[in-house]
Coordinates of C-alpha atoms in Angstrom, one line a residue:
X1 CA -16.5 137.7 -146.6
X2 CA -12.8 135.8 -146.2
X3 CA -12.7 132.7 -143.9
X4 CA -10.1 135.0 -141.8
X5 CA -12.9 138.0 -141.6
X6 CA -15.2 135.5 -140.7
X7 CA -13.6 133.5 -137.8
X8 CA -12.5 137.2 -136.4
X9 CA -16.1 138.1 -136.2
X10 CA -16.9 135.2 -134.4
X11 CA -14.4 135.2 -131.8
X12 CA -15.2 138.8 -130.9
X13 CA -18.6 138.0 -131.0
X14 CA -18.0 135.1 -128.0
X15 CA -15.6 137.8 -126.1
X16 CA -18.5 140.3 -126.2
X17 CA -20.9 137.7 -125.0
X18 CA -19.8 137.0 -122.6
X19 CA -19.8 140.7 -121.1
X20 CA -22.8 141.6 -119.0
X21 CA -23.6 144.7 -117.9
X22 CA -26.0 144.8 -114.3
X23 CA -29.4 145.4 -115.3
X24 CA -31.9 146.8 -112.1
X25 CA -34.6 144.8 -111.2
X26 CA -35.3 141.9 -113.2
X27 CA -36.3 142.7 -117.4
X28 CA -33.9 143.4 -119.4
X29 CA -34.5 146.2 -121.6
X30 CA -32.5 148.2 -124.4
X31 CA -35.2 149.8 -126.3
X32 CA -34.0 151.5 -129.4
X33 CA -36.8 153.9 -131.8
X34 CA -37.9 153.5 -135.3
X35 CA -38.1 156.7 -135.5
X36 CA -35.0 159.3 -135.6
X37 CA -34.0 160.9 -132.5
X38 CA -35.3 164.2 -133.2
X39 CA -34.8 167.9 -130.8
X40 CA -38.0 168.0 -128.9
X41 CA -39.0 171.6 -127.0
X42 CA -38.9 171.0 -123.1
X43 CA -42.2 172.9 -121.6
X44 CA -43.3 172.4 -118.0
X45 CA -47.0 172.0 -118.0
X46 CA -49.0 174.2 -115.3
X47 CA -50.0 173.4 -112.3
X48 CA -53.3 171.2 -113.4
X49 CA -56.0 171.5 -111.1
X50 CA -55.4 175.7 -110.8
X51 CA -53.8 176.7 -114.6
X52 CA -51.0 179.6 -114.7
X53 CA -50.8 179.9 -118.3
X54 CA -48.3 182.7 -117.6
X55 CA -45.8 180.2 -116.2
X56 CA -46.0 177.6 -118.5
X57 CA -43.2 177.6 -120.2
X58 CA -40.6 178.2 -117.4
X59 CA -38.1 175.3 -116.3
X60 CA -37.8 175.2 -112.4
X61 CA -34.3 175.5 -110.6
X62 CA -33.3 177.8 -113.8
X63 CA -33.2 174.2 -115.6
X64 CA -32.1 174.5 -119.4
X65 CA -33.2 172.5 -122.7
X66 CA -29.8 171.4 -123.3
X67 CA -29.0 170.0 -119.4
X68 CA -32.4 168.4 -119.2
X69 CA -32.7 167.1 -122.3
X70 CA -28.8 165.4 -121.6
X71 CA -30.7 163.9 -118.1
X72 CA -28.0 166.2 -115.4
X73 CA -29.5 167.2 -112.7
X74 CA -29.8 170.7 -112.2
X75 CA -28.9 173.4 -109.2
X76 CA -32.0 174.2 -107.2
X77 CA -33.9 171.5 -109.4
X78 CA -36.7 170.3 -107.0
X79 CA -36.8 166.9 -108.2
X80 CA -32.8 166.9 -107.8
X81 CA -31.3 163.2 -107.6
X82 CA -31.6 161.6 -103.8
X83 CA -33.6 163.9 -102.3
X84 CA -36.7 162.9 -103.2
X85 CA -37.7 160.1 -100.5
X86 CA -41.4 160.0 -100.7
X87 CA -42.5 157.6 -103.2
X88 CA -45.2 154.8 -103.7
X89 CA -46.2 152.0 -105.7
X90 CA -49.6 151.2 -105.7
X91 CA -51.5 148.8 -107.3
X92 CA -56.2 147.9 -108.3
X93 CA -55.6 144.5 -110.6
X94 CA -53.1 144.6 -112.9
X95 CA -52.7 148.2 -112.8
X96 CA -50.0 150.0 -111.3
X97 CA -48.8 154.0 -110.6
X98 CA -46.5 155.7 -108.8
X99 CA -47.3 158.0 -106.0
X100 CA -44.9 160.8 -105.5
X101 CA -45.2 162.8 -102.4
X102 CA -45.1 166.5 -102.4
X103 CA -44.5 167.3 -105.9
X104 CA -46.4 168.8 -108.3
X105 CA -46.4 167.3 -111.9
X106 CA -44.8 170.4 -113.2
X107 CA -41.5 169.4 -111.1
X108 CA -41.5 166.1 -112.7
X109 CA -42.0 166.7 -116.1
X110 CA -38.0 167.1 -117.1
X111 CA -36.6 163.9 -115.5
X112 CA -39.9 162.3 -116.9
X113 CA -39.0 163.2 -120.1
X114 CA -35.5 162.7 -120.0
X115 CA -35.8 159.4 -118.0
X116 CA -37.5 157.9 -121.6
X117 CA -34.9 159.4 -124.1
X118 CA -32.2 157.9 -121.9
X119 CA -34.3 154.7 -122.1
X120 CA -34.0 154.5 -126.2
X121 CA -37.8 156.0 -126.5
X122 CA -38.4 159.1 -129.1
X123 CA -41.0 161.3 -127.5
X124 CA -43.5 161.6 -130.4
X125 CA -46.1 163.8 -128.7
X126 CA -46.8 165.1 -125.5
X127 CA -49.6 168.0 -123.7
X128 CA -48.4 169.8 -120.7
X129 CA -51.7 171.2 -120.1
X130 CA -53.0 167.2 -120.1
X131 CA -49.8 166.1 -118.0
X132 CA -49.5 163.8 -121.2
X133 CA -46.4 162.3 -122.9
X134 CA -46.7 159.9 -126.0
X135 CA -43.5 157.7 -126.9
X136 CA -42.7 156.4 -130.2
X137 CA -43.1 152.9 -131.5
X138 CA -39.4 151.0 -130.1
X139 CA -37.8 147.8 -130.2
X140 CA -36.3 145.7 -127.1
X141 CA -33.4 145.1 -128.4
X142 CA -32.1 142.9 -125.7
X143 CA -34.7 140.3 -126.7
X144 CA -32.2 139.5 -130.0
X145 CA -30.3 136.5 -129.5
X146 CA -26.9 135.9 -130.6
X147 CA -26.0 139.6 -128.5
X148 CA -22.5 140.0 -129.2
X149 CA -22.4 139.1 -132.7
X150 CA -25.3 141.3 -133.2
X151 CA -23.1 144.4 -131.8
X152 CA -21.1 144.0 -133.7
X153 CA -23.0 144.1 -136.9
X154 CA -24.1 147.3 -135.6
X155 CA -21.0 148.6 -135.6
X156 CA -20.6 148.3 -139.2
X157 CA -24.3 149.0 -140.3
X158 CA -25.4 145.9 -140.1
X159 CA -27.8 145.6 -137.3
X160 CA -31.2 146.0 -139.2
X161 CA -31.0 142.2 -140.0
X162 CA -31.6 141.6 -136.5
X163 CA -35.2 142.0 -135.3
X164 CA -37.1 141.1 -132.8
X165 CA -40.7 141.6 -134.6
X166 CA -42.4 143.4 -131.5
X167 CA -42.7 146.8 -131.2
X168 CA -43.9 149.1 -128.0
X169 CA -44.8 152.4 -127.3
X170 CA -46.1 154.2 -123.6
X171 CA -48.5 157.0 -122.9
X172 CA -47.3 158.5 -119.7
X173 CA -49.9 160.3 -117.3
X174 CA -49.1 163.1 -114.9
X175 CA -51.9 164.2 -112.5
X176 CA -51.7 166.4 -109.4
X177 CA -53.6 165.6 -106.1
X178 CA -53.3 167.1 -102.4
X179 CA -51.2 164.1 -101.4
X180 CA -48.7 164.4 -104.3
X181 CA -48.6 163.4 -108.3
X182 CA -49.6 160.1 -109.8
X183 CA -47.9 158.7 -112.7
X184 CA -49.0 156.6 -114.9
X185 CA -46.9 154.5 -117.8
X186 CA -49.4 152.9 -119.8
X187 CA -48.3 150.2 -122.6
X188 CA -48.7 149.1 -126.3
X189 CA -47.7 146.4 -127.9
X190 CA -47.7 145.3 -131.6
X191 CA -46.0 142.3 -133.1
X192 CA -45.3 141.4 -136.7
X193 CA -47.0 138.4 -137.9
X194 CA -47.4 136.1 -141.3
X195 CA -50.0 137.1 -143.3
X196 CA -51.1 134.1 -144.7
X197 CA -50.4 130.2 -145.1
X198 CA -47.9 130.6 -147.8
X199 CA -45.8 133.4 -145.4
X200 CA -44.3 134.9 -147.6
X201 CA -45.4 139.0 -146.4
X202 CA -46.3 140.2 -142.8
X203 CA -48.4 142.3 -141.0
X204 CA -48.5 143.8 -137.8
X205 CA -51.8 143.6 -135.4
X206 CA -51.7 144.3 -131.9
X207 CA -50.9 142.3 -128.8
X208 CA -51.5 141.7 -125.5
X209 CA -50.9 144.9 -123.1
X210 CA -47.3 143.7 -120.4
X211 CA -48.0 144.7 -117.2
X212 CA -45.1 143.6 -115.5
X213 CA -43.0 145.6 -118.2
X214 CA -45.0 149.2 -116.9
X215 CA -44.0 147.8 -113.2
X216 CA -40.7 147.7 -114.3
X217 CA -40.3 150.9 -116.2
X218 CA -42.2 152.4 -112.9
X219 CA -39.7 151.0 -111.2
X220 CA -36.8 152.1 -112.6
X221 CA -38.2 155.6 -112.7
X222 CA -38.2 155.5 -109.3
X223 CA -34.8 154.8 -109.1
X224 CA -34.1 157.8 -112.0
X225 CA -35.6 159.9 -109.1
X226 CA -33.4 158.6 -106.7
X227 CA -34.2 155.8 -104.6
X228 CA -31.9 152.8 -104.4
X229 CA -32.4 150.0 -106.7
X230 CA -33.3 147.4 -103.8
X231 CA -35.8 149.3 -102.6
X232 CA -37.3 149.9 -105.7
X233 CA -37.0 145.9 -106.6
X234 CA -38.8 145.3 -103.5
X235 CA -41.9 147.8 -104.1
X236 CA -41.8 145.9 -107.4
X237 CA -42.1 142.5 -106.3
X238 CA -45.1 143.0 -103.5
X239 CA -47.7 144.7 -106.0
X240 CA -46.1 141.6 -108.2
X241 CA -47.3 139.5 -105.8
X242 CA -51.4 141.0 -105.3
X243 CA -54.1 138.8 -107.1
X244 CA -56.0 140.3 -110.0
X245 CA -59.3 141.7 -108.7
X246 CA -62.5 139.5 -109.4
X247 CA -64.0 141.6 -113.0
X248 CA -66.6 143.9 -112.5
X249 CA -70.2 143.3 -114.1
X250 CA -71.4 144.9 -116.7
X251 CA -75.1 145.9 -116.1
X252 CA -77.9 147.8 -117.8
X253 CA -75.4 149.3 -120.5
X254 CA -73.2 150.8 -117.3
X255 CA -69.9 149.5 -115.6
X256 CA -70.5 148.4 -111.4
X257 CA -66.9 149.1 -110.3
X258 CA -66.3 148.1 -107.0
X259 CA -64.5 150.6 -106.0
X260 CA -65.1 154.2 -104.6
X261 CA -65.0 157.1 -107.0
X262 CA -60.7 158.3 -106.0
X263 CA -59.8 154.4 -106.6
X264 CA -62.3 154.0 -109.4
X265 CA -61.4 157.4 -111.5
X266 CA -57.5 156.4 -110.9
X267 CA -58.2 152.7 -112.0
X268 CA -60.1 154.0 -115.6
X269 CA -57.3 156.7 -116.7
X270 CA -55.2 153.6 -117.0
X271 CA -57.4 151.2 -118.7
X272 CA -58.7 154.7 -121.3
X273 CA -54.8 154.8 -122.3
X274 CA -54.5 150.7 -122.6
X275 CA -57.5 149.7 -124.9
X276 CA -56.2 152.9 -127.1
X277 CA -58.3 156.2 -126.2
X278 CA -56.1 159.6 -125.6
X279 CA -58.1 161.7 -123.2
X280 CA -58.4 165.3 -124.8
X281 CA -59.9 166.8 -121.4
X282 CA -60.7 165.3 -118.0
X283 CA -62.8 167.5 -115.1
X284 CA -62.5 165.3 -112.6
X285 CA -65.2 167.7 -110.2
X286 CA -67.8 166.4 -112.6
X287 CA -66.2 162.4 -113.2
X288 CA -65.5 163.2 -117.0
X289 CA -63.1 161.9 -119.2
X290 CA -63.3 163.6 -123.1
X291 CA -61.4 161.2 -125.2
X292 CA -61.1 159.8 -129.2
X293 CA -59.6 156.7 -130.5
X294 CA -55.4 157.1 -131.0
X295 CA -55.2 157.7 -134.7
X296 CA -53.4 154.6 -134.9
X297 CA -56.8 152.9 -133.9
X298 CA -58.4 154.8 -136.8
X299 CA -55.9 155.4 -139.6
X300 CA -55.6 151.6 -141.3
X301 CA -53.0 153.2 -143.4
X302 CA -50.4 151.6 -141.2
X303 CA -51.9 148.4 -140.8
X304 CA -52.3 148.4 -137.1
X305 CA -55.6 148.8 -138.0
X306 CA -57.3 147.9 -134.0
X307 CA -59.9 147.7 -131.6
X308 CA -61.9 150.9 -132.5
X309 CA -61.1 151.0 -136.3
X310 CA -63.4 147.8 -136.3
X311 CA -67.1 148.8 -135.0
X312 CA -67.9 150.5 -138.1
X313 CA -71.3 150.9 -136.6
X314 CA -70.6 154.5 -134.3
X315 CA -74.2 155.8 -134.4
X316 CA -76.0 157.0 -131.6
X317 CA -79.5 156.2 -130.4
X318 CA -80.8 158.9 -132.9
X319 CA -79.4 157.5 -136.0
X320 CA -76.7 160.3 -136.1
X321 CA -74.0 158.8 -137.6
X322 CA -70.7 159.8 -136.4
X323 CA -67.4 160.0 -138.6
X324 CA -65.3 157.2 -138.2
X325 CA -62.2 159.4 -138.5
X326 CA -63.0 161.8 -135.7
X327 CA -65.1 159.8 -133.3
X328 CA -65.7 161.5 -129.6
X329 CA -67.1 160.4 -127.0
X330 CA -67.1 161.0 -123.4
X331 CA -66.7 158.5 -120.1
X332 CA -68.9 159.6 -117.3
X333 CA -68.4 158.3 -113.7
X334 CA -70.5 158.3 -111.2
X335 CA -70.0 157.2 -107.4
X336 CA -73.3 155.5 -105.8
X337 CA -72.7 154.7 -102.4
X338 CA -69.2 155.4 -101.4
X339 CA -67.9 152.4 -102.1
X340 CA -69.3 151.8 -105.7
X341 CA -68.6 153.4 -109.1
X342 CA -70.7 153.5 -112.1
X343 CA -68.9 154.0 -115.6
X344 CA -71.2 155.5 -118.8
X345 CA -69.9 156.2 -122.2
X346 CA -71.6 159.2 -124.1
X347 CA -71.1 160.7 -126.9
X348 CA -69.3 164.3 -127.0
X349 CA -72.8 166.0 -126.3
X350 CA -73.9 163.5 -123.5
X351 CA -76.0 161.1 -125.5
X352 CA -76.0 158.0 -125.1
X353 CA -74.9 155.3 -127.9
X354 CA -76.5 152.6 -129.5
X355 CA -76.5 149.3 -127.6
X356 CA -74.5 147.3 -129.8
X357 CA -71.3 149.8 -129.4
X358 CA -71.7 150.9 -125.5
X359 CA -71.6 146.8 -125.1
X360 CA -68.3 146.1 -127.4
X361 CA -66.7 149.2 -125.7
X362 CA -67.4 148.1 -122.4
X363 CA -66.1 144.8 -122.8
X364 CA -62.9 146.3 -123.9
X365 CA -62.9 148.8 -120.8
X366 CA -63.8 145.8 -118.8
X367 CA -60.3 143.9 -119.7
X368 CA -58.4 145.9 -118.8
X369 CA -59.8 147.3 -115.1
X370 CA -58.6 144.1 -114.4

């Protein structure tokens, strides 16, 4: 590169670095997905408590796939911007979620998808019948140094030379309740580390869940629904200020939760997302979550490994082996006296699992329930 061209780039980077865009709330976020953006089919989930399959593909308020994907409000939409004023952020330990009053999951679905796409994520999978959306891995490029020079290089196709060595993905879950819809964002992270002391090869490994990042994005979603920034920031700060709860004990192969059933159900649902278990079905009336490990936690080809793939002793108490590629479990919640709830892990038929497996799995859930 000629000297004059180098000077021009450095001068331009200085000008760009001096410019700043006001960021809502507190964390600077600028996500870019590793996966190419594709056209996602829009499906609005049926009411999750009383499914109506014949209305599965009807968008509320005459919306079209084009204007919903673009994040544009639609005429007559039940979730029109600046019309939703009954939103509250709630917390249990390090877990947070939104309660959107008097709105069904089907009404929030198109706005929720548009929100994640606007924030640089690609939708990897979705299950409208369960109210679950999962994003692909994305990098928060706001963490990169020399931002002005980086952006300039990106314009000429050289932005890939910069990388944070971290990736994030999110699982989003909607659940209808008599008070409205509960919205959960669960974070999972990976980081690139050296494979050995020679520092010639790197591997990706899981990193800790970031509850504050979950809260940040929940706050931004409140703003997407029409809440002003000051009010959203106040709600986030209020939930960040509370100390974590004491750890729930494990007694006789069961996790003893110090909450009644309703609150325990919410806490466990979010914890399952965080530890890499995919909810394939649920029955709240029976206190049951049906789960299986996420693909990235059982498929070693992506190099991620994961907690569940490390449990090579997947066997029930009767000695029957469970296929490592297709393990399925039931999470059973049982309220005891109105103030406490027990959590059990069973195989998909409801039979006990090996003591070693239960001890390790309950320990993992115990950590995420704080």
